[in-house]
């Protein structure tokens, strides 16, 4: 058994060296209600940066403990079961899966997966057909106020990431007439437009973002799916229309700083927000779990029909999960960052 432990937690930029791979043993027998699982896939996500601080900034996220096994979204296969609803060979998932190759888990905390729902692509249950897809879909439905036929323009920041790449497509599926993405490389921008159906994409590292936005969103911005915060968001908000809506999904540009969540806007941007009656409320997908089942089925249907294009950046081996996390925090991924632990 190999597991991955966190060895450093502080404000600053997370590095692969903040994690350590260890070899240890696991119990030979399992107790009633338990299952032994082999880990197939692990997810690394921006929210995990908050778990590297003693105060995560939220009451639903516990901090990772120094020299304890890290955890997050994971998928595995049951190798032995003493739980009535789970059998050997079942595929299962959990939001608090330990970062180890093999684990003994409480069967009642696991969700059984149906691979056919995602055309056999199990890892999609960590992304497009999992909490990431739910965040994009429910964020748009609950906070975006998208109306079919209303000729709305949506802008997505962090648009080539796990959530952003889905959000732009879902915005279109839900009724937006124009979708513009903001990303950090020409390759990402090209994928957004050519593969994922965005109308246009802006590389924020090239040229003047405000000017490009004005050109690409001549009628202003009605819905802003915000994954990044900071200067990019200030630029978008300044071009938002009266009674428009910000879907506050993430603030990755702020996660390495000691600021409250959501971070306060600069005074001039806050003034615009108030004068134009722009909604900017914290969005937490866990508050909408009553809608989870129907929403997951909708996402799976779109995937099966080819209406929702899914991108993953796959890294092989548990030993590389620290590097995958560091790369994801620096924008090295396109779509969902996944670590394949075993086949």
C-alpha angles and dihedrals in degrees: 000000000000122000136182121231133191113233103175134039123178144114112286137067115328115235134192086247089067086077132061131199115222135181118225142154131258130212115275094222134044127219129233110291093021132111132199111224137187112220115238105170137011128193126221115198140176093248088067089073087072089056090062089069124076087233108046092191092239137074095224097056120072118206118249109250122233112260092006124115111271120230143192141133112345145164128208145158124250112245097174130008138197092167118102096224098045130068136186109282096029116134113228139179140199137182090225102047113158116242095244136110096240129018143177108225139178104260093213090065093056129089119216115232130216106212093196090068089069099034090260095303096131095180089065087076087071092051132010094017094035140054092315094056090043090053092052096044099041092040090058094042097045103034107016100066090208113181124193110242095015092112093233125176118216125197121197123196119201080028098166094051128098096274101028095054089055096040094059092051093045091048088058093045090050093052114278111145095206130030123187124183131204117208140154107246138042089238092057092047091050092051091050093054102034101036107023102038100244111157092225142346133210124214099216091200091063128061130337112324094197092053093046091049092052090051096046097040102040091163093051127247122299101175126027119191100201118202099152116036120193125078095343091056093046088055093050095045091053088062097045122119131240112285092009126148137237117204101209101208104147144343103208093163088063102043095093091054129081097244133128120260122274090030114230117255120243110266095253092050092045088053090054091047093053097041092051094041092236112175115228110170128159110261120208117178092203088070090066102049091127085072095046100099097049091043094051090050090051091051092048091050091053090048092050091048092049091241093119113053114206127206125188133184104211123198119189123227137024089250089069098052094100091053090046090053092049092048092049091051088053094049095256093138132080109208119339120359108226132176115211106212101177138349 
